[in-house]
Amino acid sequence: MAVVTKFVVVREGVEKMTFTSKKEADAYDKMLDIADNLTPFLAESELDIDEVTCEKLSFYLAQHKDLLLSLLKGVVPQQTETTEIKKKTKKADPKNVDTKK
């Protein structure tokens, strides 16, 4: 019999994701916090986007925060960075993403 330690990220009593390391779980939880903070920021903008799209956009920006920070600093991303993001984005299933606390 094996003993396996799992770290579960829970929001409002709902399990969001399970990890095998605390570091990964903490990073995911922090990313969800960032997405939660971005949602009202985007909702207050002059953009005419619905709530679901706003949450998806917040989640996307939070997932790619390092590249976003570089872009905001005026650094042009390398071609490999943008290619990797496109690959990761296609693999993600936005239908199962819930960024609410």
Coordinates of C-alpha atoms in Angstrom, one line a residue, residues 49-91:
I49 CA -17.9 42.2 -22.6
D50 CA -20.1 39.8 -20.8
E51 CA -19.3 38.3 -17.4
V52 CA -18.1 34.9 -18.7
T53 CA -15.8 36.4 -21.3
C54 CA -14.4 38.8 -18.7
E55 CA -13.7 35.9 -16.3
K56 CA -12.0 33.9 -19.1
L57 CA -9.9 36.9 -20.1
S58 CA -8.9 37.4 -16.5
F59 CA -7.9 33.8 -16.2
Y60 CA -5.9 33.9 -19.4
L61 CA -4.0 37.1 -18.3
A62 CA -3.3 35.5 -14.9
Q63 CA -2.0 32.3 -16.5
H64 CA 0.4 34.4 -18.6
K65 CA 1.3 37.0 -16.1
D66 CA 5.1 36.8 -16.7
L67 CA 4.7 37.5 -20.4
L68 CA 2.1 40.2 -19.7
L69 CA 4.5 41.9 -17.2
S70 CA 7.2 41.9 -19.9
L71 CA 4.8 43.4 -22.4
L72 CA 3.8 46.1 -20.0
K73 CA 7.4 47.0 -19.5
G74 CA 7.9 47.4 -23.2
V75 CA 9.9 44.2 -23.8
V76 CA 9.1 42.5 -27.1
P77 CA 8.5 38.7 -26.5
Q78 CA 10.6 36.2 -28.3
Q79 CA 8.8 34.1 -31.0
T80 CA 9.3 30.9 -28.9
E81 CA 7.4 32.5 -25.9
T82 CA 4.3 33.4 -28.0
T83 CA 4.4 29.9 -29.7
E84 CA 4.4 28.2 -26.3
I85 CA 1.5 30.3 -25.1
K86 CA -0.6 29.4 -28.2
K87 CA 0.1 25.7 -27.6
K88 CA -0.8 25.9 -23.9
T89 CA -4.0 27.9 -24.6
K90 CA -5.2 25.3 -27.1
K91 CA -4.7 22.5 -24.6

